[in-house]
PDB file of C-alpha atoms in Angstrom:
ATOM      1  CA  GLN A  90      84.835  95.245  84.097  1.00 67.00           C
ATOM      2  CA  LYS A  91      88.194  95.996  85.594  1.00 72.00           C
ATOM      3  CA  GLU A  92      90.679  93.312  84.824  1.00 90.00           C
ATOM      4  CA  VAL A  93      94.140  92.134  85.673  1.00 95.00           C
ATOM      5  CA  GLU A  94      95.706  89.679  83.179  1.00 96.00           C
ATOM      6  CA  GLN A  95      98.548  87.299  83.740  1.00 96.00           C
ATOM      7  CA  ASN A  96      99.924  84.468  81.609  1.00 91.00           C
ATOM      8  CA  SER A  97      98.833  81.344  83.518  1.00 88.00           C
ATOM      9  CA  GLY A  98     102.104  79.475  82.555  1.00 89.00           C
ATOM     10  CA  PRO A  99     103.690  77.302  83.650  1.00 95.00           C
ATOM     11  CA  LEU A 100     106.832  79.318  83.198  1.00 96.00           C
ATOM     12  CA  SER A 101     109.869  77.118  83.412  1.00 97.00           C
ATOM     13  CA  VAL A 102     113.255  78.664  84.267  1.00 97.00           C
ATOM     14  CA  PRO A 103     116.597  77.052  84.955  1.00 97.00           C
ATOM     15  CA  GLU A 104     118.030  77.457  88.468  1.00 97.00           C
ATOM     16  CA  GLY A 105     120.285  80.570  88.627  1.00 97.00           C
ATOM     17  CA  ALA A 106     118.548  82.348  85.746  1.00 98.00           C
ATOM     18  CA  ILE A 107     116.235  85.343  85.767  1.00 98.00           C
ATOM     19  CA  ALA A 108     112.529  84.714  85.907  1.00 97.00           C
ATOM     20  CA  SER A 109     110.305  87.393  84.369  1.00 97.00           C
ATOM     21  CA  LEU A 110     106.648  87.662  85.305  1.00 97.00           C
ATOM     22  CA  ASN A 111     104.260  90.016  83.624  1.00 97.00           C
ATOM     23  CA  CYS A 112     100.909  91.559  84.407  1.00 97.00           C
ATOM     24  CA  THR A 113      98.591  94.046  82.608  1.00 97.00           C
ATOM     25  CA  TYR A 114      95.692  95.924  84.020  1.00 95.00           C
ATOM     26  CA  SER A 115      92.742  97.780  82.631  1.00 93.00           C
ATOM     27  CA  ASP A 116      91.905 100.511  85.249  1.00 89.00           C
ATOM     28  CA  ARG A 117      93.974 103.630  84.417  1.00 90.00           C
ATOM     29  CA  GLY A 118      93.035 104.957  87.907  1.00 87.00           C
ATOM     30  CA  SER A 119      94.958 102.188  89.625  1.00 88.00           C
ATOM     31  CA  GLN A 120      97.353 103.517  92.229  1.00 86.00           C
ATOM     32  CA  SER A 121      99.093 100.544  93.926  1.00 90.00           C
ATOM     33  CA  PHE A 122     100.477  97.325  92.644  1.00 93.00           C
ATOM     34  CA  PHE A 123     101.442  94.179  94.483  1.00 93.00           C
ATOM     35  CA  TRP A 124     103.033  90.875  93.760  1.00 96.00           C
ATOM     36  CA  TYR A 125     102.082  87.953  95.958  1.00 95.00           C
ATOM     37  CA  ARG A 126     103.673  84.443  96.022  1.00 96.00           C
ATOM     38  CA  GLN A 127     101.434  81.474  96.724  1.00 96.00           C
ATOM     39  CA  TYR A 128     102.621  77.967  97.387  1.00 95.00           C
ATOM     40  CA  SER A 129     100.224  75.192  96.665  1.00 91.00           C
ATOM     41  CA  GLY A 130      97.604  74.852  99.435  1.00 86.00           C
ATOM     42  CA  LYS A 131      98.907  78.009 101.216  1.00 90.00           C
ATOM     43  CA  SER A 132      97.679  81.519 101.419  1.00 92.00           C
ATOM     44  CA  PRO A 133      99.245  84.368  99.378  1.00 92.00           C
ATOM     45  CA  GLU A 134     102.370  86.017 100.795  1.00 91.00           C
ATOM     46  CA  LEU A 135     103.194  89.706  99.922  1.00 90.00           C
ATOM     47  CA  ILE A 136     106.710  89.900  98.346  1.00 92.00           C
ATOM     48  CA  MET A 137     106.703  93.289  96.577  1.00 91.00           C
ATOM     49  CA  PHE A 138     104.605  96.421  96.191  1.00 91.00           C
ATOM     50  CA  ILE A 139     105.169  99.384  93.961  1.00 93.00           C
ATOM     51  CA  TYR A 140     103.401 102.761  93.588  1.00 90.00           C
ATOM     52  CA  SER A 141     105.532 104.782  91.188  1.00 91.00           C
ATOM     53  CA  ASN A 142     106.732 104.341  87.651  1.00 94.00           C
ATOM     54  CA  GLY A 143     110.137 102.728  87.364  1.00 95.00           C
ATOM     55  CA  ASP A 144     111.899  99.973  89.161  1.00 96.00           C
ATOM     56  CA  LYS A 145     111.918  98.958  92.824  1.00 96.00           C
ATOM     57  CA  GLU A 146     114.426  96.414  94.091  1.00 96.00           C
ATOM     58  CA  ASP A 147     114.407  94.221  97.163  1.00 95.00           C
ATOM     59  CA  GLY A 148     117.021  91.570  97.332  1.00 96.00           C
ATOM     60  CA  ARG A 149     116.645  89.166  94.415  1.00 97.00           C
ATOM     61  CA  PHE A 150     113.318  90.719  93.426  1.00 97.00           C
ATOM     62  CA  THR A 151     112.706  93.721  91.242  1.00 98.00           C
ATOM     63  CA  ALA A 152     109.236  95.153  90.479  1.00 97.00           C
ATOM     64  CA  GLN A 153     108.782  97.326  87.373  1.00 97.00           C
ATOM     65  CA  LEU A 154     105.789  99.612  86.732  1.00 97.00           C
ATOM     66  CA  ASN A 155     104.823 101.407  83.552  1.00 96.00           C
ATOM     67  CA  LYS A 156     101.510 103.207  84.126  1.00 94.00           C
ATOM     68  CA  ALA A 157     101.394 104.580  80.522  1.00 94.00           C
ATOM     69  CA  SER A 158     101.401 101.014  79.248  1.00 95.00           C
ATOM     70  CA  GLN A 159      99.393  99.645  82.218  1.00 95.00           C
ATOM     71  CA  TYR A 160     102.020  97.059  82.775  1.00 95.00           C
ATOM     72  CA  VAL A 161     103.764  95.718  85.809  1.00 97.00           C
ATOM     73  CA  SER A 162     106.364  93.031  86.039  1.00 97.00           C
ATOM     74  CA  LEU A 163     108.363  91.080  88.607  1.00 98.00           C
ATOM     75  CA  LEU A 164     111.901  89.893  87.959  1.00 98.00           C
ATOM     76  CA  ILE A 165     113.514  87.244  90.156  1.00 98.00           C
ATOM     77  CA  ARG A 166     117.271  87.044  89.825  1.00 98.00           C
ATOM     78  CA  ASP A 167     119.303  83.955  90.634  1.00 98.00           C
ATOM     79  CA  SER A 168     116.133  81.775  90.643  1.00 98.00           C
ATOM     80  CA  GLN A 169     116.070  79.045  93.298  1.00 97.00           C
ATOM     81  CA  PRO A 170     113.949  75.895  93.388  1.00 96.00           C
ATOM     82  CA  SER A 171     112.204  77.437  96.474  1.00 96.00           C
ATOM     83  CA  ASP A 172     110.908  80.224  94.167  1.00 97.00           C
ATOM     84  CA  SER A 173     108.685  77.637  92.421  1.00 97.00           C
ATOM     85  CA  ALA A 174     105.196  78.835  93.266  1.00 97.00           C
ATOM     86  CA  THR A 175     102.257  80.712  91.703  1.00 97.00           C
ATOM     87  CA  TYR A 176     102.765  84.467  91.529  1.00 98.00           C
ATOM     88  CA  LEU A 177      99.745  86.645  91.829  1.00 96.00           C
ATOM     89  CA  CYS A 178      99.546  90.219  90.576  1.00 96.00           C
ATOM     90  CA  ALA A 179      97.107  92.473  92.436  1.00 93.00           C
ATOM     91  CA  VAL A 180      96.093  96.005  91.531  1.00 92.00           C
ATOM     92  CA  GLN A 181      94.446  98.515  93.848  1.00 87.00           C
ATOM     93  CA  GLY A 182      92.000 100.657  91.869  1.00 75.00           C
ATOM     94  CA  SER A 183      90.495 104.043  92.547  1.00 67.00           C
ATOM     95  CA  ASN A 184      87.884 102.515  94.892  1.00 66.00           C
ATOM     96  CA  TYR A 185      90.695 100.983  96.965  1.00 67.00           C
ATOM     97  CA  GLN A 186      89.610  97.414  96.227  1.00 75.00           C
ATOM     98  CA  LEU A 187      92.151  94.905  95.072  1.00 83.00           C
ATOM     99  CA  ILE A 188      91.670  93.215  91.736  1.00 89.00           C
ATOM    100  CA  TRP A 189      93.735  90.042  91.238  1.00 93.00           C
ATOM    101  CA  GLY A 190      95.054  88.209  88.328  1.00 95.00           C
ATOM    102  CA  ALA A 191      94.682  84.439  88.130  1.00 95.00           C
ATOM    103  CA  GLY A 192      98.432  83.971  88.709  1.00 96.00           C
ATOM    104  CA  THR A 193     101.470  82.587  86.861  1.00 97.00           C
ATOM    105  CA  LYS A 194     102.863  79.263  87.900  1.00 97.00           C
ATOM    106  CA  LEU A 195     106.656  79.433  88.003  1.00 97.00           C
ATOM    107  CA  ILE A 196     108.773  76.282  87.964  1.00 97.00           C
ATOM    108  CA  ILE A 197     112.490  76.605  88.667  1.00 97.00           C
ATOM    109  CA  LYS A 198     114.379  73.562  87.324  1.00 95.00           C
ATOM    110  CA  PRO A 199     117.493  72.447  89.164  1.00 92.00           C
TER     111      PRO A 199
ATOM    112  CA  GLU B  76     104.231  83.970 109.974  1.00 46.00           C
ATOM    113  CA  THR B  77     101.491  86.637 110.212  1.00 55.00           C
ATOM    114  CA  GLY B  78      99.229  87.138 113.213  1.00 86.00           C
ATOM    115  CA  VAL B  79      96.054  86.561 111.194  1.00 92.00           C
ATOM    116  CA  THR B  80      94.329  83.413 112.247  1.00 94.00           C
ATOM    117  CA  GLN B  81      91.350  81.660 110.599  1.00 96.00           C
ATOM    118  CA  SER B  82      89.156  78.843 111.760  1.00 96.00           C
ATOM    119  CA  PRO B  83      88.383  76.164 110.842  1.00 96.00           C
ATOM    120  CA  THR B  84      91.082  75.133 108.393  1.00 95.00           C
ATOM    121  CA  HIS B  85      88.856  72.691 106.625  1.00 95.00           C
ATOM    122  CA  LEU B  86      85.089  72.299 106.370  1.00 95.00           C
ATOM    123  CA  ILE B  87      82.746  69.997 104.495  1.00 97.00           C
ATOM    124  CA  LYS B  88      79.118  71.029 104.141  1.00 97.00           C
ATOM    125  CA  THR B  89      76.204  69.900 101.973  1.00 97.00           C
ATOM    126  CA  ARG B  90      74.276  72.031  99.536  1.00 97.00           C
ATOM    127  CA  GLY B  91      71.682  74.305 101.201  1.00 97.00           C
ATOM    128  CA  GLN B  92      73.404  74.379 104.598  1.00 98.00           C
ATOM    129  CA  GLN B  93      74.823  77.457 106.264  1.00 98.00           C
ATOM    130  CA  VAL B  94      78.424  78.105 107.295  1.00 98.00           C
ATOM    131  CA  THR B  95      80.327  80.607 109.537  1.00 98.00           C
ATOM    132  CA  LEU B  96      84.030  81.227 109.061  1.00 98.00           C
ATOM    133  CA  ARG B  97      86.071  83.141 111.625  1.00 97.00           C
ATOM    134  CA  CYS B  98      89.046  85.389 111.427  1.00 96.00           C
ATOM    135  CA  SER B  99      91.239  87.081 114.068  1.00 94.00           C
ATOM    136  CA  SER B 100      93.102  90.055 112.627  1.00 87.00           C
ATOM    137  CA  GLN B 101      96.743  90.899 113.339  1.00 83.00           C
ATOM    138  CA  SER B 102      97.300  93.081 116.401  1.00 80.00           C
ATOM    139  CA  GLY B 103      96.820  96.738 115.601  1.00 79.00           C
ATOM    140  CA  HIS B 104      94.940  96.074 112.288  1.00 84.00           C
ATOM    141  CA  ASN B 105      91.456  97.525 112.185  1.00 86.00           C
ATOM    142  CA  THR B 106      90.526  96.496 108.583  1.00 87.00           C
ATOM    143  CA  VAL B 107      89.561  92.998 107.610  1.00 90.00           C
ATOM    144  CA  SER B 108      88.854  91.750 104.042  1.00 91.00           C
ATOM    145  CA  TRP B 109      87.453  88.537 102.934  1.00 95.00           C
ATOM    146  CA  TYR B 110      88.243  86.794  99.655  1.00 94.00           C
ATOM    147  CA  GLN B 111      87.153  83.707  97.854  1.00 97.00           C
ATOM    148  CA  GLN B 112      89.741  81.810  95.870  1.00 96.00           C
ATOM    149  CA  ALA B 113      88.556  79.055  93.550  1.00 95.00           C
ATOM    150  CA  LEU B 114      91.087  76.463  92.354  1.00 91.00           C
ATOM    151  CA  GLY B 115      93.370  77.897  89.669  1.00 90.00           C
ATOM    152  CA  GLN B 116      92.009  81.477  90.114  1.00 92.00           C
ATOM    153  CA  GLY B 117      93.095  84.578  91.876  1.00 93.00           C
ATOM    154  CA  PRO B 118      91.289  85.682  95.013  1.00 93.00           C
ATOM    155  CA  GLN B 119      87.898  87.385  94.507  1.00 93.00           C
ATOM    156  CA  PHE B 120      87.002  90.241  96.849  1.00 91.00           C
ATOM    157  CA  ILE B 121      83.872  89.534  98.897  1.00 94.00           C
ATOM    158  CA  PHE B 122      83.740  92.509 101.299  1.00 92.00           C
ATOM    159  CA  GLN B 123      85.756  94.540 103.722  1.00 90.00           C
ATOM    160  CA  TYR B 124      85.139  95.665 107.250  1.00 91.00           C
ATOM    161  CA  TYR B 125      86.538  98.765 108.790  1.00 87.00           C
ATOM    162  CA  ARG B 126      85.855  99.631 112.432  1.00 86.00           C
ATOM    163  CA  GLU B 127      82.862  97.231 112.551  1.00 89.00           C
ATOM    164  CA  GLU B 128      81.229  98.719 109.386  1.00 91.00           C
ATOM    165  CA  GLU B 129      81.068  97.194 105.878  1.00 91.00           C
ATOM    166  CA  ASN B 130      83.392  99.250 103.718  1.00 85.00           C
ATOM    167  CA  GLY B 131      83.048  97.934 100.222  1.00 86.00           C
ATOM    168  CA  ARG B 132      81.593  94.800  98.709  1.00 90.00           C
ATOM    169  CA  GLY B 133      82.438  92.730  95.649  1.00 90.00           C
ATOM    170  CA  ASN B 134      80.112  91.004  93.253  1.00 91.00           C
ATOM    171  CA  PHE B 135      78.726  88.431  95.707  1.00 96.00           C
ATOM    172  CA  PRO B 136      75.028  87.744  96.420  1.00 97.00           C
ATOM    173  CA  PRO B 137      73.427  88.742  99.785  1.00 97.00           C
ATOM    174  CA  ARG B 138      73.629  85.238 101.137  1.00 98.00           C
ATOM    175  CA  PHE B 139      77.299  86.148 101.742  1.00 98.00           C
ATOM    176  CA  SER B 140      77.269  88.357 104.914  1.00 97.00           C
ATOM    177  CA  GLY B 141      79.790  89.406 107.478  1.00 96.00           C
ATOM    178  CA  LEU B 142      80.400  90.920 110.771  1.00 96.00           C
ATOM    179  CA  GLN B 143      83.261  92.674 112.555  1.00 95.00           C
ATOM    180  CA  PHE B 144      83.577  92.765 116.342  1.00 93.00           C
ATOM    181  CA  PRO B 145      84.979  95.514 118.543  1.00 91.00           C
ATOM    182  CA  ASN B 146      88.270  93.597 118.783  1.00 88.00           C
ATOM    183  CA  TYR B 147      88.356  93.701 115.016  1.00 88.00           C
ATOM    184  CA  SER B 148      87.908  89.950 114.624  1.00 92.00           C
ATOM    185  CA  SER B 149      85.428  89.052 111.861  1.00 96.00           C
ATOM    186  CA  GLU B 150      82.989  86.459 110.622  1.00 97.00           C
ATOM    187  CA  LEU B 151      81.913  85.407 107.156  1.00 98.00           C
ATOM    188  CA  ASN B 152      78.564  83.714 106.925  1.00 98.00           C
ATOM    189  CA  VAL B 153      77.299  81.971 103.851  1.00 98.00           C
ATOM    190  CA  ASN B 154      73.614  80.832 103.648  1.00 97.00           C
ATOM    191  CA  ALA B 155      72.032  78.325 101.314  1.00 98.00           C
ATOM    192  CA  LEU B 156      75.413  76.848 100.197  1.00 98.00           C
ATOM    193  CA  GLU B 157      75.853  75.987  96.538  1.00 97.00           C
ATOM    194  CA  LEU B 158      78.381  73.636  94.982  1.00 97.00           C
ATOM    195  CA  ASP B 159      80.200  76.595  93.428  1.00 96.00           C
ATOM    196  CA  ASP B 160      80.903  77.973  96.915  1.00 98.00           C
ATOM    197  CA  SER B 161      83.564  75.309  97.248  1.00 97.00           C
ATOM    198  CA  ALA B 162      86.783  77.352  97.499  1.00 97.00           C
ATOM    199  CA  LEU B 163      89.552  78.578  99.758  1.00 96.00           C
ATOM    200  CA  TYR B 164      88.199  81.490 101.821  1.00 97.00           C
ATOM    201  CA  LEU B 165      90.898  83.946 102.873  1.00 96.00           C
ATOM    202  CA  CYS B 166      90.806  86.616 105.472  1.00 94.00           C
ATOM    203  CA  ALA B 167      93.320  89.452 105.309  1.00 90.00           C
ATOM    204  CA  SER B 168      93.922  92.296 107.654  1.00 87.00           C
ATOM    205  CA  SER B 169      95.724  95.540 106.921  1.00 81.00           C
ATOM    206  CA  PRO B 170      97.392  98.101 109.162  1.00 72.00           C
ATOM    207  CA  GLN B 171      95.592 101.199 107.854  1.00 63.00           C
ATOM    208  CA  GLY B 172      91.884 101.709 107.721  1.00 53.00           C
ATOM    209  CA  ALA B 173      89.837 101.736 104.527  1.00 44.00           C
ATOM    210  CA  THR B 174      92.478 100.536 102.111  1.00 50.00           C
ATOM    211  CA  ASP B 175      93.692  97.179 100.937  1.00 49.00           C
ATOM    212  CA  GLU B 176      97.353  97.898 100.759  1.00 60.00           C
ATOM    213  CA  LYS B 177      99.880  95.477 102.250  1.00 69.00           C
ATOM    214  CA  LEU B 178      97.375  92.800 103.092  1.00 78.00           C
ATOM    215  CA  PHE B 179      98.467  90.104 105.488  1.00 81.00           C
ATOM    216  CA  PHE B 180      96.532  86.846 104.904  1.00 88.00           C
ATOM    217  CA  GLY B 181      95.520  84.112 107.243  1.00 93.00           C
ATOM    218  CA  SER B 182      96.109  80.527 106.237  1.00 93.00           C
ATOM    219  CA  GLY B 183      92.556  80.252 104.907  1.00 95.00           C
ATOM    220  CA  THR B 184      89.565  77.962 105.315  1.00 96.00           C
ATOM    221  CA  GLN B 185      89.080  75.298 102.628  1.00 96.00           C
ATOM    222  CA  LEU B 186      85.367  74.835 102.226  1.00 97.00           C
ATOM    223  CA  SER B 187      83.974  71.866 100.329  1.00 97.00           C
ATOM    224  CA  VAL B 188      80.246  71.866  99.455  1.00 97.00           C
ATOM    225  CA  LEU B 189      78.878  68.413  98.454  1.00 96.00           C
TER     226      LEU B 189
END
């Protein structure tokens, strides 16, 4: 059973601080890794994707991938109350299907 | 705002009934995937359609079936509804065939089975 694991949270972070979200996956053949943000009652919204080991930065967001450790993370700098949402990690395996984690609920406290 | 549209937005059915959910993919996208998201869980892959053919299926029973039309819009049909089918059903289209990368989701259909 291919799995993607995330801490369900909630993760509470003060406004302006760095929020760090983590995800581990079981399929070593996984090729692509995605972070989606989902507000309550809404559909997921793609915010980052990463294919290669290392860091990828986009504005306040940085995705980090370590294939040897089967670990992917998302850092959010200068956290804002509007960042409060559930963050879903999704991993595309060797069969091209996406396997999703259950999400981490992030709360940014003003 | 993506160009993926789903209908209806909300639906209430009773156990044993049948339901059809609809999805119009974003312009230029020829691949449509359907996901089921139960409360507090991540989306679960149901199946994917690429150029009108099923291209991968998740661990869902045959009473979950689908269709893709020449304009790449899609339907999800669920027969003999069960209480556990209550969930948010998400349709996603992607710009390249046969892969799931960079999915763009519709707003979803919230199905309640009573």
